């Protein structure tokens, strides 16, 4: 899978995605990330790519032409699916992450300052995505978030498939609490069932606790679940114990 990042600060994104799991996936060429600096397409000796807003208002806006020239360069090896990261986009969730993981080539366009002249985004963007209802100084952190979350869904990036099939958000629930050694820490004991070696019981316990966790921490997600009568009984029994 290939990502092309179009940004005024591509180094910020590269620095973050150089290490750990994504860094290794890049070394193995399971994913490729190439970076395009909008300033390289300014056509101006000073690398200027922004200007003041028509109609007034504070700040500067990135101009159409440098972005478009950069986009044409990205397209030289085929047209990618183009995402513009902005607080006005649809908020990213795991369903969208999974969908994006099915694409071969994604280009992510990052704004900075006040953003980008709307005419060029209207012309080249397939989808506008936000990473949450707050405003960042630029789209770079959003691009990192998309690349990281999508890449880990690509086969071979994580050590085994279980790592992402059982985790939070994959089936609309949160993952049950997890524990490692020591068995007792600050008088807090690991639940007995997790030590008994009976995998069917452990799986059943984890499934119920995942529902309980979702009910407690994300009632909005819990409300969307279609629980069976048996699930309800188990959840309520656990709630009574806690
Ligand atoms: N750029 C600025 N804020 C953003 C956000 N919340 N999501 C995506 N890109 C952004």
mmCIF file of C-alpha atoms and ligand atoms in Angstrom:
data_model
loop_
_atom_site.group_PDB
_atom_site.id
_atom_site.type_symbol
_atom_site.label_atom_id
_atom_site.label_comp_id
_atom_site.label_asym_id
_atom_site.label_seq_id
_atom_site.Cartn_x
_atom_site.Cartn_y
_atom_site.Cartn_z
ATOM 1 C CA UNK A 1 0.000 0.000 0.000
ATOM 2 C CA UNK A 2 1.227 3.478 -0.802
ATOM 3 C CA UNK A 3 0.591 6.816 0.898
ATOM 4 C CA UNK A 4 1.577 10.144 -0.634
ATOM 5 C CA UNK A 5 1.590 13.062 1.767
ATOM 6 C CA UNK A 6 1.172 16.599 0.466
ATOM 7 C CA UNK A 7 2.153 19.093 3.143
ATOM 8 C CA UNK A 8 4.130 22.208 4.035
ATOM 9 C CA UNK A 9 5.835 20.249 6.830
ATOM 10 C CA UNK A 10 6.341 16.692 5.543
ATOM 11 C CA UNK A 11 9.323 16.215 7.879
ATOM 12 C CA UNK A 12 6.982 16.250 10.908
ATOM 13 C CA UNK A 13 5.074 13.291 9.518
ATOM 14 C CA UNK A 14 8.133 11.344 8.397
ATOM 15 C CA UNK A 15 9.752 11.759 11.826
ATOM 16 C CA UNK A 16 6.744 10.241 13.540
ATOM 17 C CA UNK A 17 6.367 7.311 11.167
ATOM 18 C CA UNK A 18 10.033 6.298 11.068
ATOM 19 C CA UNK A 19 10.126 4.180 14.205
ATOM 20 C CA UNK A 20 8.462 1.177 15.785
ATOM 21 C CA UNK A 21 5.777 -0.823 13.967
ATOM 22 C CA UNK A 22 5.204 1.562 11.065
ATOM 23 C CA UNK A 23 8.956 2.167 10.671
ATOM 24 C CA UNK A 24 9.506 -1.585 10.322
ATOM 25 C CA UNK A 25 6.617 -1.935 7.858
ATOM 26 C CA UNK A 26 8.220 0.800 5.761
ATOM 27 C CA UNK A 27 11.614 -0.924 5.869
ATOM 28 C CA UNK A 28 9.981 -4.159 4.702
ATOM 29 C CA UNK A 29 8.143 -2.192 1.969
ATOM 30 C CA UNK A 30 4.760 -3.478 3.145
ATOM 31 C CA UNK A 31 3.805 0.168 3.078
ATOM 32 C CA UNK A 32 5.477 3.005 1.182
ATOM 33 C CA UNK A 33 5.117 6.626 2.179
ATOM 34 C CA UNK A 34 6.306 9.381 -0.116
ATOM 35 C CA UNK A 35 6.359 13.022 0.793
ATOM 36 C CA UNK A 36 5.629 16.092 -1.296
ATOM 37 C CA UNK A 37 6.477 19.548 -0.006
ATOM 38 C CA UNK A 38 3.984 22.075 -1.398
ATOM 39 C CA UNK A 39 6.727 24.729 -1.304
ATOM 40 C CA UNK A 40 8.655 22.806 -3.975
ATOM 41 C CA UNK A 41 5.796 23.662 -6.346
ATOM 42 C CA UNK A 42 5.509 27.369 -5.508
ATOM 43 C CA UNK A 43 6.938 28.674 -8.790
ATOM 44 C CA UNK A 44 8.215 31.575 -6.699
ATOM 45 C CA UNK A 45 11.888 32.229 -5.827
ATOM 46 C CA UNK A 46 11.026 32.589 -2.119
ATOM 47 C CA UNK A 47 8.887 29.457 -1.959
ATOM 48 C CA UNK A 48 5.806 31.513 -1.112
ATOM 49 C CA UNK A 49 2.635 29.430 -1.381
ATOM 50 C CA UNK A 50 0.074 31.429 0.593
ATOM 51 C CA UNK A 51 -1.740 34.732 0.482
ATOM 52 C CA UNK A 52 -4.318 36.817 2.341
ATOM 53 C CA UNK A 53 -8.019 35.996 2.205
ATOM 54 C CA UNK A 54 -10.468 37.601 -0.198
ATOM 55 C CA UNK A 55 -13.283 39.194 1.764
ATOM 56 C CA UNK A 56 -10.993 39.916 4.713
ATOM 57 C CA UNK A 57 -10.204 37.880 7.766
ATOM 58 C CA UNK A 58 -7.006 37.103 9.577
ATOM 59 C CA UNK A 59 -4.327 34.641 8.506
ATOM 60 C CA UNK A 60 -3.108 33.248 5.233
ATOM 61 C CA UNK A 61 -4.499 30.661 2.856
ATOM 62 C CA UNK A 62 -2.507 28.169 0.771
ATOM 63 C CA UNK A 63 -2.994 28.978 -2.903
ATOM 64 C CA UNK A 64 -4.483 26.695 -5.566
ATOM 65 C CA UNK A 65 -1.662 26.482 -8.068
ATOM 66 C CA UNK A 66 1.177 25.066 -5.896
ATOM 67 C CA UNK A 67 -1.214 22.449 -4.494
ATOM 68 C CA UNK A 68 -2.453 21.556 -7.955
ATOM 69 C CA UNK A 69 1.039 21.238 -9.433
ATOM 70 C CA UNK A 70 2.038 19.033 -6.507
ATOM 71 C CA UNK A 71 -1.099 16.907 -7.002
ATOM 72 C CA UNK A 72 -0.270 16.468 -10.698
ATOM 73 C CA UNK A 73 3.167 15.209 -9.721
ATOM 74 C CA UNK A 74 1.630 12.727 -7.240
ATOM 75 C CA UNK A 75 -0.671 11.540 -10.060
ATOM 76 C CA UNK A 76 2.204 10.928 -12.476
ATOM 77 C CA UNK A 77 2.214 7.238 -11.514
ATOM 78 C CA UNK A 78 -1.603 6.895 -11.425
ATOM 79 C CA UNK A 79 -4.476 8.644 -9.680
ATOM 80 C CA UNK A 80 -4.621 8.069 -5.901
ATOM 81 C CA UNK A 81 -7.650 8.328 -3.631
ATOM 82 C CA UNK A 82 -7.293 11.887 -2.316
ATOM 83 C CA UNK A 83 -8.110 12.744 1.294
ATOM 84 C CA UNK A 84 -8.104 16.303 2.579
ATOM 85 C CA UNK A 85 -7.625 16.404 6.359
ATOM 86 C CA UNK A 86 -9.635 19.231 7.887
ATOM 87 C CA UNK A 87 -11.857 19.880 10.915
ATOM 88 C CA UNK A 88 -14.799 20.134 8.498
ATOM 89 C CA UNK A 89 -14.500 16.511 7.367
ATOM 90 C CA UNK A 90 -16.376 13.408 8.488
ATOM 91 C CA UNK A 91 -14.889 12.213 11.784
ATOM 92 C CA UNK A 92 -12.578 9.211 11.383
ATOM 93 C CA UNK A 93 -13.678 5.944 12.978
ATOM 94 C CA UNK A 94 -12.553 2.319 12.770
ATOM 95 C CA UNK A 95 -15.087 1.558 10.031
ATOM 96 C CA UNK A 96 -13.563 4.246 7.829
ATOM 97 C CA UNK A 97 -10.051 3.032 8.719
ATOM 98 C CA UNK A 98 -10.979 -0.464 7.544
ATOM 99 C CA UNK A 99 -12.462 0.912 4.330
ATOM 100 C CA UNK A 100 -9.331 2.978 3.593
ATOM 101 C CA UNK A 101 -7.135 -0.071 4.198
ATOM 102 C CA UNK A 102 -8.675 -1.522 1.026
ATOM 103 C CA UNK A 103 -7.194 1.213 -1.193
ATOM 104 C CA UNK A 104 -3.917 0.798 -3.095
ATOM 105 C CA UNK A 105 -2.771 4.394 -3.079
ATOM 106 C CA UNK A 106 -3.981 7.197 -0.820
ATOM 107 C CA UNK A 107 -2.816 10.805 -1.070
ATOM 108 C CA UNK A 108 -3.335 12.944 2.019
ATOM 109 C CA UNK A 109 -3.476 16.685 1.576
ATOM 110 C CA UNK A 110 -2.652 18.679 4.723
ATOM 111 C CA UNK A 111 -3.666 22.279 5.229
ATOM 112 C CA UNK A 112 -1.861 24.748 7.447
ATOM 113 C CA UNK A 113 -2.558 28.295 8.626
ATOM 114 C CA UNK A 114 -6.169 29.070 7.634
ATOM 115 C CA UNK A 115 -6.296 26.124 5.225
ATOM 116 C CA UNK A 116 -6.332 25.838 1.430
ATOM 117 C CA UNK A 117 -8.191 27.776 -1.282
ATOM 118 C CA UNK A 118 -11.458 25.838 -1.672
ATOM 119 C CA UNK A 119 -11.316 25.805 -5.463
ATOM 120 C CA UNK A 120 -8.409 23.384 -5.553
ATOM 121 C CA UNK A 121 -9.773 21.103 -2.830
ATOM 122 C CA UNK A 122 -13.146 21.063 -4.652
ATOM 123 C CA UNK A 123 -11.318 19.962 -7.790
ATOM 124 C CA UNK A 124 -8.990 17.241 -6.506
ATOM 125 C CA UNK A 125 -10.321 15.870 -3.204
ATOM 126 C CA UNK A 126 -12.315 12.623 -3.010
ATOM 127 C CA UNK A 127 -13.043 12.788 0.716
ATOM 128 C CA UNK A 128 -12.568 15.248 3.582
ATOM 129 C CA UNK A 129 -11.696 13.657 6.925
ATOM 130 C CA UNK A 130 -11.396 15.112 10.428
ATOM 131 C CA UNK A 131 -9.779 13.300 13.354
ATOM 132 C CA UNK A 132 -12.070 14.918 15.917
ATOM 133 C CA UNK A 133 -14.126 17.961 16.764
ATOM 134 C CA UNK A 134 -11.280 20.299 17.670
ATOM 135 C CA UNK A 135 -8.901 22.408 15.607
ATOM 136 C CA UNK A 136 -5.201 21.624 15.123
ATOM 137 C CA UNK A 137 -2.592 24.037 13.763
ATOM 138 C CA UNK A 138 -2.269 21.887 10.661
ATOM 139 C CA UNK A 139 -3.306 18.604 9.103
ATOM 140 C CA UNK A 140 -0.012 16.807 9.774
ATOM 141 C CA UNK A 141 -1.120 15.112 13.008
ATOM 142 C CA UNK A 142 -4.308 14.033 11.250
ATOM 143 C CA UNK A 143 -2.259 12.572 8.372
ATOM 144 C CA UNK A 144 -0.105 10.641 10.854
ATOM 145 C CA UNK A 145 -3.265 9.372 12.550
ATOM 146 C CA UNK A 146 -4.745 8.116 9.285
ATOM 147 C CA UNK A 147 -1.510 6.508 8.077
ATOM 148 C CA UNK A 148 -0.898 4.812 11.428
ATOM 149 C CA UNK A 149 -4.430 3.500 11.906
ATOM 150 C CA UNK A 150 -4.798 2.329 8.291
ATOM 151 C CA UNK A 151 -1.332 0.770 8.039
ATOM 152 C CA UNK A 152 -1.827 -1.463 11.058
ATOM 153 C CA UNK A 153 -4.780 -3.060 9.243
ATOM 154 C CA UNK A 154 -2.550 -4.124 6.357
ATOM 155 C CA UNK A 155 -1.522 -7.761 6.451
ATOM 156 C CA UNK A 156 2.042 -8.221 7.704
ATOM 157 C CA UNK A 157 2.266 -4.904 9.577
ATOM 158 C CA UNK A 158 1.231 -6.325 12.961
ATOM 159 C CA UNK A 159 2.799 -9.590 14.163
ATOM 160 C CA UNK A 160 -0.484 -11.536 13.921
ATOM 161 C CA UNK A 161 -4.035 -10.955 12.829
ATOM 162 C CA UNK A 162 -5.424 -11.498 16.365
ATOM 163 C CA UNK A 163 -3.740 -8.269 17.336
ATOM 164 C CA UNK A 164 -6.417 -6.315 15.505
ATOM 165 C CA UNK A 165 -9.404 -8.605 15.225
ATOM 166 C CA UNK A 166 -10.069 -8.691 18.987
ATOM 167 C CA UNK A 167 -9.314 -5.139 19.912
ATOM 168 C CA UNK A 168 -11.348 -2.073 20.787
ATOM 169 C CA UNK A 169 -13.653 -0.717 18.079
ATOM 170 C CA UNK A 170 -13.272 -3.650 15.699
ATOM 171 C CA UNK A 171 -16.767 -4.977 16.413
ATOM 172 C CA UNK A 172 -18.333 -1.903 17.964
ATOM 173 C CA UNK A 173 -17.150 -2.752 21.487
ATOM 174 C CA UNK A 174 -14.168 -1.867 23.676
ATOM 175 C CA UNK A 175 -11.619 -4.474 24.585
ATOM 176 C CA UNK A 176 -11.816 -6.000 28.085
ATOM 177 C CA UNK A 177 -9.164 -4.869 30.609
ATOM 178 C CA UNK A 178 -5.871 -6.736 30.246
ATOM 179 C CA UNK A 179 -3.233 -7.736 32.815
ATOM 180 C CA UNK A 180 0.337 -9.000 33.018
ATOM 181 C CA UNK A 181 2.665 -10.105 35.828
ATOM 182 C CA UNK A 182 2.762 -9.738 38.791
ATOM 183 C CA UNK A 183 -0.520 -11.445 39.696
ATOM 184 C CA UNK A 184 -1.041 -9.056 42.641
ATOM 185 C CA UNK A 185 -0.041 -5.394 42.485
ATOM 186 C CA UNK A 186 -0.973 -2.823 45.184
ATOM 187 C CA UNK A 187 -3.488 -5.373 46.553
ATOM 188 C CA UNK A 188 -5.153 -5.561 43.128
ATOM 189 C CA UNK A 189 -5.513 -9.126 41.880
ATOM 190 C CA UNK A 190 -5.773 -10.348 38.329
ATOM 191 C CA UNK A 191 -9.257 -11.916 37.868
ATOM 192 C CA UNK A 192 -9.052 -15.599 38.851
ATOM 193 C CA UNK A 193 -10.614 -16.892 35.624
ATOM 194 C CA UNK A 194 -7.703 -15.553 33.558
ATOM 195 C CA UNK A 195 -5.308 -17.824 35.477
ATOM 196 C CA UNK A 196 -7.209 -21.094 35.210
ATOM 197 C CA UNK A 197 -6.034 -22.143 31.725
ATOM 198 C CA UNK A 198 -9.581 -22.894 30.486
ATOM 199 C CA UNK A 199 -9.582 -20.996 27.188
ATOM 200 C CA UNK A 200 -13.343 -21.285 26.576
ATOM 201 C CA UNK A 201 -14.061 -19.754 30.000
ATOM 202 C CA UNK A 202 -11.458 -17.058 29.444
ATOM 203 C CA UNK A 203 -12.926 -16.138 26.052
ATOM 204 C CA UNK A 204 -16.419 -16.023 27.527
ATOM 205 C CA UNK A 205 -15.227 -13.862 30.422
ATOM 206 C CA UNK A 206 -13.375 -11.475 28.083
ATOM 207 C CA UNK A 207 -16.385 -11.158 25.821
ATOM 208 C CA UNK A 208 -18.684 -10.299 28.729
ATOM 209 C CA UNK A 209 -16.153 -7.853 30.209
ATOM 210 C CA UNK A 210 -15.782 -6.206 26.826
ATOM 211 C CA UNK A 211 -19.538 -5.527 26.880
ATOM 212 C CA UNK A 212 -19.352 -4.264 30.470
ATOM 213 C CA UNK A 213 -16.425 -1.987 29.575
ATOM 214 C CA UNK A 214 -18.367 -0.599 26.631
ATOM 215 C CA UNK A 215 -21.481 -0.042 28.768
ATOM 216 C CA UNK A 216 -19.440 1.839 31.404
ATOM 217 C CA UNK A 217 -17.102 3.874 29.218
ATOM 218 C CA UNK A 218 -18.943 4.372 25.937
ATOM 219 C CA UNK A 219 -22.699 4.177 26.495
ATOM 220 C CA UNK A 220 -23.157 5.685 23.005
ATOM 221 C CA UNK A 221 -21.474 2.618 21.485
ATOM 222 C CA UNK A 222 -23.243 0.250 23.856
ATOM 223 C CA UNK A 223 -26.653 1.562 22.783
ATOM 224 C CA UNK A 224 -25.908 0.492 19.206
ATOM 225 C CA UNK A 225 -25.176 -3.146 20.115
ATOM 226 C CA UNK A 226 -27.752 -5.862 19.499
ATOM 227 C CA UNK A 227 -27.242 -8.036 22.600
ATOM 228 C CA UNK A 228 -28.771 -11.460 22.936
ATOM 229 C CA UNK A 229 -30.768 -12.330 26.064
ATOM 230 C CA UNK A 230 -27.796 -14.450 27.204
ATOM 231 C CA UNK A 231 -25.382 -11.512 26.749
ATOM 232 C CA UNK A 232 -27.671 -9.308 28.837
ATOM 233 C CA UNK A 233 -27.819 -11.888 31.613
ATOM 234 C CA UNK A 234 -24.031 -12.172 31.698
ATOM 235 C CA UNK A 235 -23.491 -8.403 31.629
ATOM 236 C CA UNK A 236 -26.001 -7.796 34.412
ATOM 237 C CA UNK A 237 -24.516 -10.614 36.506
ATOM 238 C CA UNK A 238 -21.036 -9.069 36.161
ATOM 239 C CA UNK A 239 -22.369 -5.615 36.993
ATOM 240 C CA UNK A 240 -23.924 -6.990 40.178
ATOM 241 C CA UNK A 241 -20.528 -8.481 41.167
ATOM 242 C CA UNK A 242 -18.595 -5.231 40.652
HETATM 243 N N1 LIG B 1 -6.674 20.184 10.669
HETATM 244 C C1 LIG B 1 -6.961 21.015 11.682
HETATM 245 N N2 LIG B 1 -7.767 20.427 12.570
HETATM 246 C C2 LIG B 1 -8.033 19.182 12.089
HETATM 247 C C3 LIG B 1 -8.813 18.091 12.545
HETATM 248 N N3 LIG B 1 -9.524 18.160 13.666
HETATM 249 N N4 LIG B 1 -8.854 16.987 11.798
HETATM 250 C C4 LIG B 1 -8.178 16.923 10.640
HETATM 251 N N5 LIG B 1 -7.407 17.904 10.171
HETATM 252 C C5 LIG B 1 -7.340 19.033 10.869
#
